[in-house]
């Protein structure tokens, strides 16, 4: 990878500009082109020379924003400007999805729009009120004010060379909307006459992400070269005003700085979206908010062509470094998981050896381990034998007080406190026991705290709620004095895996105990604004058939139903199958990004905001919780392997295409020399195909 990085460049001599020194990045400016003004607004635009960058202040087109009766903005033009004079003749080169998307708004604002594309889009153009040309000569003869390049990154150079520039006005404004900026800037500077104006822009949205409007989305631009004449300055401002008028957040930023930020925000977002697409993720009955945001990310990212994503990689010099960092973060997380797994297995083997040795010497000395006998050999005195417990049945004088439960929470960390708060608010009596002293927190919440497990059992709780970590649950349960409880006590867990606690309870609890396995699929962070519509999954593993025990189970579930939770009855096995896809994948992506150290940028896209929020939510949980999702869900290892395959396949796809580009650039069209690199590309394609076939097989 390192040697490849040293050779990296796009397939053109113009790409070498990406590696040249440029002026130091400036802080981005957020320009309000719609600010009210009684005369002329001012806006600073850089004017490029061969050695320095200067800033020119010019008079903008006069606009004043007033309000219509319905509260919507109304643009009032200066009397010196005619309505026609405020409109532009814009020629769009490349009339694909983005070109048509922009044209629709241009036409709605009254601008004259022309279009040329190598594919015939005349029907679409006519429906939008756009004049379509089948060749660039006819379009250029119309002398547009602005040439807007909406071509793909890969085809831009070829298209630019094909334009009959001599047929355009001498000071035509050229604007590009590519997702990489240093490449397009150098391309335009090299190919256009020096008297042509240049704006490099990036609308950081598209037909999918901005289908409901452009308000609040980023429009990044650099005025690379604008003539000093007032007419040229005004033309530049009119073009920018199109986006400001729609509510875009106008960000003035040089091309170098844009590409540095975009490698993180845009390339990483698209990379993860492409990886997740390969997993064929689907909505489940128990989606978490984080998982739904990932599904939305996949939908948005895959609506763009692979060529666009490939262009982000090849034509942004920072992208390869980000890919390497992402790979390192993913490998580090895998090592962390598998390293802990190996340690657990080693300790388990050592304990088994010690147990066998102990059993051997006990038998040799004539002793016998009582645990070796069946459960019928051991007599345990349960509290029921002395003081049987009876519920009040539903009758005419059933009241709210009789519906309240006495709930003993075992484990009073963040999640136990989170649940206790709501239970107390609903009027239930809450007790808690935890190995750590949480007495002060318990008092603040109105909870009775016990430092001894025996004492909480002596309070005769109706429900024992395990809010322990996945890793500690077994040891806590084994030490818990269940013999001091009524035999019919209801045991509930809230672990993020379900088959493990189900089997644990069935193995260690009395056959007379009731068992309810649950998973509130939210926590203190995702449920801080309420539990409405959040999924609560439950499996009534073993509930007695008498009315009192069924009623007690119903009352416990009703705690969550009253708060608006979406109650999902589901077997533990089915839960774990769905959770391995939704919850484990979500946490894995969040943990990888946490290791990557992502930060907010001045030009965040919506998908990147989603990833930042995901990191915040998953990082709020302990690593033990995440490790538990991996260790105690039999489906998690398969999902980790599938994610690894998807990433590996995507890397091979990118690097295979890059190898092809480099080969053609280095060896040109020489047939003899091309045979070697093409065979290498074939090997890359075969490797990628093998990975994809493996992944497809696992999907099926």
XYZ file of C-alpha atoms in Angstrom:
700
model
C 0.000 0.000 0.000
C 2.844 2.397 0.864
C 4.543 1.957 -2.507
C 1.227 2.447 -4.250
C 0.705 5.672 -2.309
C 4.000 7.050 -3.566
C 2.925 6.427 -7.179
C -0.653 7.619 -6.814
C -2.059 10.079 -9.316
C -5.169 10.431 -11.500
C -5.016 9.446 -15.181
C -3.847 12.772 -16.576
C -0.977 15.195 -16.447
C -3.347 17.659 -14.785
C -3.605 15.418 -11.766
C -0.028 16.274 -10.824
C -1.352 19.669 -9.750
C -2.868 17.836 -6.774
C 0.635 17.223 -5.479
C 1.937 20.761 -5.947
C 2.209 23.246 -3.120
C -0.679 25.655 -2.919
C -1.383 28.628 -0.728
C -2.117 27.812 2.944
C -5.753 26.937 3.666
C -7.948 29.766 4.848
C -10.672 29.365 7.409
C -13.963 28.748 5.604
C -16.347 31.681 5.387
C -20.071 31.198 5.713
C -21.599 33.767 3.395
C -25.119 35.066 3.734
C -26.042 36.126 0.229
C -29.588 36.869 1.328
C -28.795 39.383 4.047
C -31.134 42.390 3.993
C -29.564 45.463 2.460
C -30.753 48.965 1.759
C -28.223 49.396 -1.023
C -25.489 46.991 -2.078
C -24.220 43.944 -0.166
C -20.537 43.162 -0.274
C -18.932 39.791 -0.770
C -15.232 38.963 -0.930
C -14.021 36.698 -3.703
C -10.423 35.623 -4.276
C -8.759 36.568 -7.529
C -6.094 34.098 -8.616
C -2.713 35.078 -10.018
C 0.239 32.832 -10.731
C 1.921 33.468 -7.404
C -0.488 34.926 -4.898
C -4.113 34.933 -3.944
C -5.782 38.260 -3.417
C -9.215 39.174 -2.197
C -11.403 41.579 -4.099
C -14.424 43.252 -2.538
C -17.171 43.918 -4.992
C -20.734 45.157 -5.062
C -23.174 42.295 -5.154
C -26.466 42.247 -6.938
C -28.857 44.123 -4.726
C -31.414 41.983 -2.932
C -33.605 42.755 -0.017
C -35.528 40.061 1.759
C -38.971 40.899 2.937
C -41.760 38.614 3.966
C -44.879 37.712 2.103
C -48.162 37.326 3.861
C -47.624 33.595 4.262
C -44.215 34.105 5.867
C -42.199 32.863 2.878
C -39.231 34.920 1.644
C -39.772 37.380 -1.171
C -36.825 38.741 -3.157
C -37.093 42.393 -4.133
C -34.631 43.560 -6.778
C -32.975 46.965 -6.912
C -34.821 49.284 -9.252
C -31.686 49.644 -11.371
C -31.839 45.920 -12.172
C -34.491 44.686 -14.564
C -36.059 41.291 -13.933
C -34.410 39.979 -17.069
C -31.053 41.451 -16.084
C -31.028 39.452 -12.883
C -31.353 36.152 -14.727
C -28.625 34.075 -16.309
C -28.341 31.912 -19.392
C -26.865 28.713 -17.970
C -25.556 25.880 -20.154
C -25.401 22.550 -18.341
C -22.838 20.104 -19.743
C -23.877 16.620 -18.627
C -27.600 16.133 -18.152
C -27.668 13.096 -15.880
C -29.371 12.903 -12.496
C -27.509 15.840 -10.939
C -27.746 18.019 -14.046
C -31.523 17.545 -14.249
C -31.830 18.036 -10.489
C -30.104 21.435 -10.642
C -31.837 22.472 -13.874
C -35.255 22.099 -12.268
C -34.404 24.748 -9.659
C -32.668 27.035 -12.162
C -35.778 27.064 -14.366
C -38.072 27.601 -11.379
C -36.076 30.746 -10.532
C -36.526 32.099 -14.068
C -33.099 31.412 -15.526
C -32.701 30.282 -19.136
C -31.260 26.781 -19.155
C -29.563 24.982 -22.043
C -28.180 21.463 -21.877
C -25.832 19.188 -23.771
C -25.094 15.561 -22.998
C -23.609 12.665 -24.951
C -26.809 10.719 -24.211
C -30.052 12.021 -25.658
C -32.046 13.557 -22.789
C -34.223 15.765 -24.995
C -37.496 14.375 -23.606
C -36.431 15.030 -20.006
C -35.140 18.469 -20.993
C -38.395 19.461 -22.701
C -40.410 18.388 -19.668
C -38.275 20.690 -17.487
C -38.361 23.660 -19.864
C -34.722 23.199 -20.896
C -33.367 23.588 -24.450
C -31.418 20.424 -25.297
C -28.555 20.252 -27.830
C -27.192 17.074 -29.382
C -23.729 18.553 -29.978
C -21.678 21.132 -28.031
C -21.179 23.451 -31.021
C -24.827 24.442 -31.229
C -24.946 25.042 -27.491
C -21.815 27.227 -27.427
C -23.157 29.318 -30.306
C -25.966 30.411 -27.941
C -23.310 32.355 -25.953
C -24.372 31.290 -22.443
C -23.307 33.392 -19.463
C -22.333 30.296 -17.489
C -21.031 26.857 -18.469
C -21.905 24.445 -15.648
C -19.960 21.171 -15.805
C -22.157 18.378 -14.394
C -20.080 15.570 -15.851
C -18.695 12.623 -13.901
C -15.275 13.092 -12.335
C -13.783 10.504 -14.659
C -15.090 12.050 -17.899
C -14.599 15.750 -17.095
C -11.221 16.197 -18.787
C -12.327 14.498 -21.990
C -15.556 16.531 -22.135
C -13.747 19.806 -21.435
C -11.297 19.156 -24.287
C -14.200 18.516 -26.669
C -15.900 21.891 -26.083
C -15.473 24.513 -28.867
C -14.266 27.249 -26.514
C -13.651 29.622 -29.435
C -17.430 29.862 -29.969
C -18.060 31.148 -26.443
C -17.938 34.725 -25.205
C -14.399 35.722 -24.239
C -15.144 36.008 -20.494
C -17.597 33.114 -20.034
C -17.926 31.853 -16.450
C -17.056 28.158 -16.025
C -18.379 26.374 -12.937
C -17.895 22.750 -11.932
C -19.850 20.785 -9.325
C -17.473 17.837 -8.885
C -17.025 16.139 -5.517
C -13.257 16.690 -5.665
C -11.920 20.180 -6.057
C -8.133 20.349 -6.515
C -8.372 18.174 -9.606
C -11.120 20.254 -11.238
C -9.416 23.536 -10.315
C -6.141 22.527 -11.971
C -7.987 21.130 -14.966
C -9.906 24.359 -15.578
C -6.826 26.534 -15.074
C -4.850 24.443 -17.570
C -7.477 24.137 -20.302
C -9.356 27.442 -20.247
C -8.133 30.734 -21.695
C -6.920 33.156 -19.044
C -9.810 35.552 -19.657
C -12.452 32.955 -18.689
C -13.835 33.166 -15.149
C -13.740 30.081 -12.904
C -15.732 29.004 -9.843
C -15.057 25.584 -8.318
C -18.105 24.506 -6.345
C -19.479 21.454 -4.594
C -23.175 21.230 -3.731
C -22.826 18.690 -0.915
C -26.219 17.189 -1.635
C -28.013 15.480 -4.467
C -31.395 14.267 -5.728
C -31.762 11.758 -2.888
C -30.389 13.648 0.124
C -32.065 16.960 -0.816
C -35.309 15.691 -2.290
C -37.242 17.745 0.275
C -35.354 20.977 -0.426
C -31.927 22.560 -0.125
C -32.428 24.428 3.117
C -29.484 24.036 5.490
C -27.349 21.878 3.182
C -23.774 22.901 2.394
C -22.752 24.605 -0.836
C -18.954 24.877 -0.893
C -17.223 27.137 -3.397
C -13.980 28.861 -4.301
C -13.990 31.789 -6.729
C -10.761 30.735 -8.404
C -10.614 33.475 -11.011
C -13.130 36.313 -11.394
C -12.461 39.383 -13.520
C -12.615 42.808 -11.872
C -15.309 44.193 -14.170
C -18.571 44.827 -12.359
C -20.554 42.735 -14.851
C -18.359 39.678 -14.220
C -18.471 40.148 -10.462
C -22.259 40.478 -10.588
C -22.555 37.379 -12.756
C -20.580 35.391 -10.185
C -22.813 36.660 -7.416
C -25.993 35.846 -9.358
C -24.821 32.269 -9.791
C -24.084 31.887 -6.070
C -27.380 33.576 -5.240
C -29.274 30.700 -6.899
C -28.142 28.394 -4.097
C -28.354 30.958 -1.294
C -31.939 31.742 -2.276
C -32.870 28.068 -1.790
C -31.505 28.166 1.770
C -28.114 26.541 1.226
C -25.420 27.129 3.819
C -22.831 28.967 1.709
C -19.285 27.905 2.643
C -16.358 29.695 0.973
C -13.342 27.382 1.159
C -10.271 26.797 -0.985
C -10.080 23.593 -2.999
C -7.185 22.104 -1.051
C -8.977 22.430 2.259
C -12.209 21.066 0.786
C -10.472 17.879 -0.336
C -8.865 17.393 3.070
C -12.247 17.556 4.813
C -14.094 15.638 2.079
C -11.723 12.667 2.360
C -13.003 12.247 5.893
C -16.630 13.249 5.643
C -17.584 12.155 2.134
C -15.180 9.335 1.226
C -15.488 7.526 4.565
C -19.284 7.863 4.439
C -19.456 6.413 0.922
C -16.993 3.633 1.793
C -19.044 2.423 4.746
C -22.255 2.721 2.740
C -20.759 0.539 -0.005
C -19.513 -2.027 2.528
C -22.916 -2.292 4.178
C -24.613 -2.597 0.787
C -22.591 -5.762 0.160
C -24.022 -7.279 3.357
C -27.562 -7.017 1.940
C -28.787 -5.543 5.206
C -32.541 -5.569 5.647
C -34.945 -3.976 8.056
C -35.808 -6.200 11.027
C -38.729 -6.193 13.468
C -36.322 -4.917 16.136
C -34.426 -2.102 14.407
C -32.524 0.262 16.657
C -32.260 3.948 15.756
C -28.607 3.458 14.853
C -29.392 0.550 12.532
C -32.149 2.495 10.785
C -29.713 5.349 10.204
C -27.304 2.865 8.580
C -30.077 1.549 6.316
C -30.810 5.146 5.256
C -27.089 5.687 4.653
C -26.926 2.667 2.343
C -29.948 3.912 0.388
C -28.484 7.400 -0.065
C -24.961 6.281 -0.954
C -25.927 3.558 -3.409
C -28.177 5.935 -5.323
C -24.899 7.416 -6.640
C -22.908 5.574 -9.306
C -19.808 3.570 -8.456
C -17.879 5.884 -10.805
C -18.640 8.787 -8.473
C -17.302 6.806 -5.500
C -14.273 5.687 -7.485
C -13.644 9.310 -8.443
C -13.667 10.304 -4.767
C -10.908 7.744 -4.240
C -8.688 8.365 -7.275
C -8.971 12.138 -7.602
C -8.619 13.112 -3.940
C -5.029 12.657 -2.797
C -6.200 12.282 0.826
C -8.550 9.347 0.147
C -5.981 6.546 0.088
C -4.658 7.588 3.479
C -8.220 7.524 4.850
C -8.738 4.038 3.408
C -5.549 2.869 5.122
C -6.669 4.418 8.414
C -10.088 2.778 8.133
C -8.447 -0.566 7.419
C -6.147 -0.184 10.444
C -9.079 0.722 12.710
C -11.095 -2.291 11.549
C -8.159 -4.687 11.965
C -7.429 -3.274 15.444
C -11.031 -3.855 16.522
C -10.953 -7.425 15.198
C -7.733 -8.089 17.084
C -9.253 -6.644 20.247
C -12.297 -8.905 19.958
C -10.446 -12.067 18.970
C -7.700 -11.442 21.530
C -10.240 -11.313 24.351
C -11.997 -14.370 22.965
C -8.742 -16.306 22.966
C -8.063 -15.259 26.556
C -11.534 -16.394 27.666
C -11.138 -19.771 25.953
C -7.703 -20.264 27.512
C -9.031 -19.493 31.001
C -11.977 -21.830 30.417
C -9.650 -24.673 29.442
C -7.508 -24.090 32.537
C -10.597 -24.109 34.777
C -11.767 -27.378 33.211
C -8.371 -28.974 33.855
C -8.407 -27.800 37.490
C -11.965 -29.115 37.929
C -11.018 -32.533 36.538
C -7.959 -32.717 38.792
C -10.017 -31.718 41.843
C -12.663 -34.335 41.045
C -9.984 -36.998 40.616
C -8.347 -36.326 44.002
C -11.733 -36.072 45.749
C -12.668 -39.527 44.530
C -9.246 -40.892 45.507
C -9.691 -39.604 49.063
C -13.202 -41.035 49.364
C -15.069 -37.713 49.193
C -17.886 -36.955 46.860
C -18.935 -33.607 45.435
C -22.591 -32.996 46.293
C -22.964 -31.063 43.038
C -22.350 -34.307 41.165
C -25.728 -35.589 42.317
C -28.985 -34.641 40.683
C -30.977 -31.700 41.978
C -33.381 -34.063 43.762
C -30.560 -35.080 46.097
C -30.301 -31.585 47.512
C -33.026 -30.198 49.741
C -33.374 -26.407 49.576
C -35.821 -24.631 51.829
C -37.632 -21.959 49.853
C -39.572 -19.206 51.521
C -42.817 -20.581 50.017
C -42.706 -23.552 52.363
C -43.164 -21.261 55.349
C -45.126 -18.294 54.124
C -46.937 -18.858 50.830
C -47.513 -15.763 48.736
C -50.878 -14.905 47.245
C -51.845 -12.223 44.724
C -55.048 -10.294 44.891
C -57.073 -11.357 41.878
C -58.758 -8.954 39.480
C -62.116 -8.025 40.950
C -64.457 -5.123 41.224
C -62.353 -3.284 43.779
C -59.131 -3.658 41.761
C -57.248 -0.372 42.097
C -54.014 1.256 40.951
C -52.225 0.457 44.207
C -52.790 -3.266 43.773
C -51.231 -3.104 40.306
C -47.879 -1.865 41.639
C -44.926 -4.220 41.854
C -42.019 -4.571 44.234
C -39.045 -4.804 41.886
C -35.546 -5.783 43.001
C -32.904 -4.527 40.570
C -29.630 -6.465 40.638
C -26.916 -4.218 39.181
C -27.434 -0.471 39.575
C -25.160 0.999 36.931
C -26.281 3.449 34.254
C -28.918 1.166 32.783
C -30.328 0.037 36.128
C -30.671 3.668 37.219
C -32.233 4.558 33.858
C -34.992 1.941 34.258
C -35.472 2.576 37.985
C -36.292 6.235 37.393
C -39.302 5.387 35.226
C -40.438 2.543 37.476
C -40.466 4.843 40.504
C -42.346 7.513 38.532
C -45.033 4.938 37.766
C -45.430 4.208 41.473
C -43.656 0.871 41.733
C -41.534 0.114 44.800
C -37.966 -0.313 43.652
C -35.156 -1.969 45.613
C -31.620 -2.444 44.402
C -28.499 -4.414 45.172
C -25.145 -3.783 43.539
C -21.569 -4.713 44.337
C -20.631 -1.045 44.027
C -22.036 1.480 46.509
C -24.807 3.419 44.736
C -26.652 4.384 47.917
C -26.499 8.141 47.212
C -27.859 7.716 43.676
C -30.578 5.389 44.941
C -31.729 7.930 47.541
C -32.018 10.641 44.887
C -34.195 8.363 42.750
C -36.392 7.153 45.602
C -34.941 3.628 45.513
C -34.105 1.470 48.550
C -30.454 0.432 48.341
C -29.055 -2.795 49.849
C -25.381 -3.639 50.062
C -26.131 -7.308 50.717
C -27.968 -9.684 48.370
C -29.524 -11.562 51.279
C -31.174 -8.389 52.577
C -32.861 -7.557 49.282
C -34.172 -11.129 49.035
C -35.625 -10.840 52.540
C -37.774 -7.937 51.251
C -39.796 -10.472 49.210
C -39.684 -8.686 45.828
C -42.223 -9.733 43.209
C -39.641 -9.374 40.461
C -35.866 -9.791 40.355
C -34.553 -7.709 37.457
C -30.991 -8.473 36.353
C -29.328 -5.302 35.024
C -25.830 -6.743 35.174
C -23.350 -6.738 32.304
C -23.420 -9.701 29.943
C -19.994 -10.826 31.136
C -20.833 -10.773 34.861
C -24.383 -12.179 34.771
C -23.452 -15.826 35.240
C -21.178 -15.222 38.235
C -23.717 -12.873 39.873
C -26.553 -15.373 39.394
C -24.523 -18.259 40.825
C -23.779 -16.257 43.996
C -27.289 -14.832 44.337
C -29.220 -16.391 47.288
C -32.231 -17.477 45.214
C -33.207 -19.985 47.939
C -34.312 -17.061 50.118
C -36.880 -15.976 47.530
C -40.320 -17.394 46.909
C -40.106 -20.257 44.474
C -42.484 -18.530 42.069
C -40.519 -15.254 41.921
C -40.408 -13.696 38.454
C -36.843 -13.405 37.104
C -36.264 -10.899 34.307
C -33.124 -9.958 32.388
C -32.479 -7.010 30.077
C -29.320 -8.241 28.350
C -28.608 -7.418 24.711
C -28.286 -11.124 23.905
C -31.111 -13.486 24.691
C -30.304 -17.183 24.241
C -27.464 -16.931 26.743
C -29.531 -15.598 29.721
C -32.439 -17.874 28.784
C -30.255 -20.971 29.066
C -28.577 -19.568 32.180
C -31.895 -19.021 33.984
C -33.257 -22.424 32.968
C -30.087 -24.084 34.214
C -29.687 -22.295 37.555
C -33.195 -21.361 38.723
C -35.820 -23.519 40.378
C -38.330 -25.056 37.942
C -41.007 -23.165 39.896
C -39.497 -19.743 39.093
C -41.025 -17.640 36.353
C -38.651 -16.437 33.617
C -39.104 -13.459 31.311
C -36.259 -12.626 28.904
C -36.425 -9.047 27.621
C -34.384 -6.536 25.670
C -35.245 -2.836 25.811
C -33.571 -1.854 22.537
C -32.638 1.584 23.799
C -30.630 3.092 26.602
C -29.928 6.308 28.503
C -28.696 8.045 25.344
C -31.147 6.846 22.692
C -34.076 6.925 25.139
C -33.291 10.242 26.831
C -36.265 11.960 25.176
C -38.737 9.224 26.049
C -39.426 5.630 25.057
C -42.256 6.250 22.614
C -42.098 3.870 19.603
C -38.820 2.320 20.800
C -38.804 -1.503 20.541
C -39.069 -3.624 23.677
C -38.490 -7.299 22.854
C -39.641 -10.051 25.211
C -39.962 -13.817 25.415
C -42.159 -15.398 28.102
C -39.792 -18.311 28.616
C -41.660 -19.783 31.567
C -44.690 -18.183 33.207
C -46.980 -20.081 35.561
C -50.513 -20.710 34.328
C -52.324 -19.405 37.390
C -53.903 -15.976 37.112
C -51.697 -14.265 39.698
C -48.428 -15.139 37.967
C -49.726 -14.240 34.523
C -51.002 -10.943 35.927
C -47.623 -10.174 37.496
C -45.878 -10.729 34.156
C -48.454 -8.504 32.449
C -47.917 -5.732 35.002
C -44.168 -5.785 34.452
C -44.528 -5.580 30.673
C -47.073 -2.812 31.113
C -44.327 -0.592 32.602
C -42.841 -0.323 29.116
C -46.136 -0.336 27.240
C -47.327 2.676 29.281
C -44.249 4.619 28.133
C -45.167 4.008 24.493
C -42.688 1.250 23.688
C -43.355 -0.897 20.649
C -43.874 -4.282 22.324
C -42.369 -7.120 20.264
C -42.974 -10.735 21.336
C -40.117 -12.791 19.882
C -38.248 -15.967 20.756
C -34.722 -15.583 22.111
C -33.228 -17.441 19.135
C -34.984 -15.185 16.626
C -33.915 -12.091 18.571
C -30.256 -13.085 18.430
C -30.452 -13.795 14.717
C -31.860 -10.320 14.014
C -29.631 -8.577 16.584
C -26.442 -9.963 15.035
C -27.333 -8.067 11.878
C -28.815 -4.931 13.374
C -27.222 -4.371 16.768
C -23.813 -6.025 16.404
C -23.140 -4.509 12.964
C -24.243 -1.078 14.220
C -21.951 -1.259 17.249
C -19.071 -2.575 15.131
C -19.287 0.342 12.695
C -19.510 2.760 15.635
C -16.448 1.215 17.319
C -14.399 1.286 14.109
C -15.218 4.953 13.583
C -14.374 5.698 17.215
C -10.892 4.252 16.643
C -10.643 6.366 13.499
C -11.083 9.520 15.592
C -13.610 11.178 13.286
C -14.433 14.813 13.951
C -17.048 17.201 12.670
C -15.955 19.283 9.674
C -17.228 22.603 8.296
C -18.691 20.690 5.331
C -20.449 17.707 6.899
C -22.887 15.844 4.689
C -26.016 14.256 6.165
C -24.543 10.756 5.986
C -21.438 11.866 7.868
C -23.594 13.477 10.563
C -25.285 10.080 10.890
C -21.916 8.411 11.472
C -20.849 10.995 14.063
C -24.115 10.448 15.957
C -23.578 6.697 15.746
C -20.118 7.028 17.302
C -21.543 9.143 20.119
C -24.280 6.610 20.886
C -22.161 3.446 20.715
C -19.184 4.949 22.549
C -21.548 5.716 25.426
C -21.793 1.955 26.064
C -18.927 0.045 27.651
C -16.654 -2.152 25.570
C -17.768 -5.057 27.750
C -21.291 -4.644 26.386
C -19.981 -4.728 22.814
C -17.748 -7.697 23.560
C -20.746 -9.454 25.097
C -22.700 -8.937 21.868
C -19.856 -10.716 20.092
C -19.080 -13.427 22.629
C -22.601 -14.467 23.611
C -24.423 -14.274 20.271
C -23.686 -17.318 18.129
C -24.454 -15.309 14.973
C -22.004 -12.449 15.643
C -18.823 -14.151 14.401
C -20.466 -14.825 11.041
C -21.468 -11.157 10.741
C -17.920 -10.038 11.561
C -16.548 -12.337 8.863
C -19.079 -11.034 6.327
C -18.152 -7.442 7.145
C -14.474 -8.333 6.727
C -15.212 -9.926 3.347
C -17.189 -6.881 2.213
C -14.368 -4.500 3.150
C -11.777 -6.738 1.512
C -13.845 -6.918 -1.678
C -14.312 -3.152 -1.789
C -10.578 -2.524 -1.313
C -9.736 -4.926 -4.131
C -12.298 -3.272 -6.361
C -10.831 0.193 -5.739
C -7.178 -0.807 -5.920
C -7.761 -3.029 -8.951
C -9.217 -0.098 -10.888
C -6.428 2.153 -9.640
C -3.844 -0.368 -10.839
C -5.460 -0.266 -14.273
C -5.281 3.543 -14.291
C -1.625 3.552 -13.263
C -0.726 0.924 -15.836
C -2.277 2.892 -18.671
C -0.647 6.113 -17.459
C 2.800 4.552 -17.122
C 2.825 2.370 -20.225
C 0.435 4.193 -22.538
C -0.837 2.196 -25.477
C 2.272 0.092 -25.953
C 0.836 -3.373 -26.604
C 3.884 -5.288 -25.452
C 4.092 -3.490 -22.122
C 0.346 -3.521 -21.567
C 0.175 -7.312 -21.492
C 1.889 -7.433 -18.100
C -0.193 -4.872 -16.195
C -3.440 -6.150 -17.710
C -2.628 -9.628 -16.414
C -2.169 -8.080 -12.989
C -5.514 -6.328 -13.269
C -7.037 -9.660 -14.234
C -5.602 -11.155 -11.057
C -7.138 -8.340 -9.017
C -10.480 -8.858 -10.748
C -10.321 -12.581 -10.007
C -9.552 -11.941 -6.353
C -12.394 -9.430 -6.126
C -14.757 -11.872 -7.857
C -13.762 -14.594 -5.398
C -14.495 -12.306 -2.424
C -17.830 -11.242 -3.893
C -18.836 -14.853 -4.601
C -17.968 -15.812 -1.021
C -19.970 -12.875 0.317
C -22.930 -13.654 -1.959
C -22.900 -17.255 -0.776
C -22.978 -16.116 2.861
C -25.829 -13.708 2.076
C -27.842 -16.564 0.632
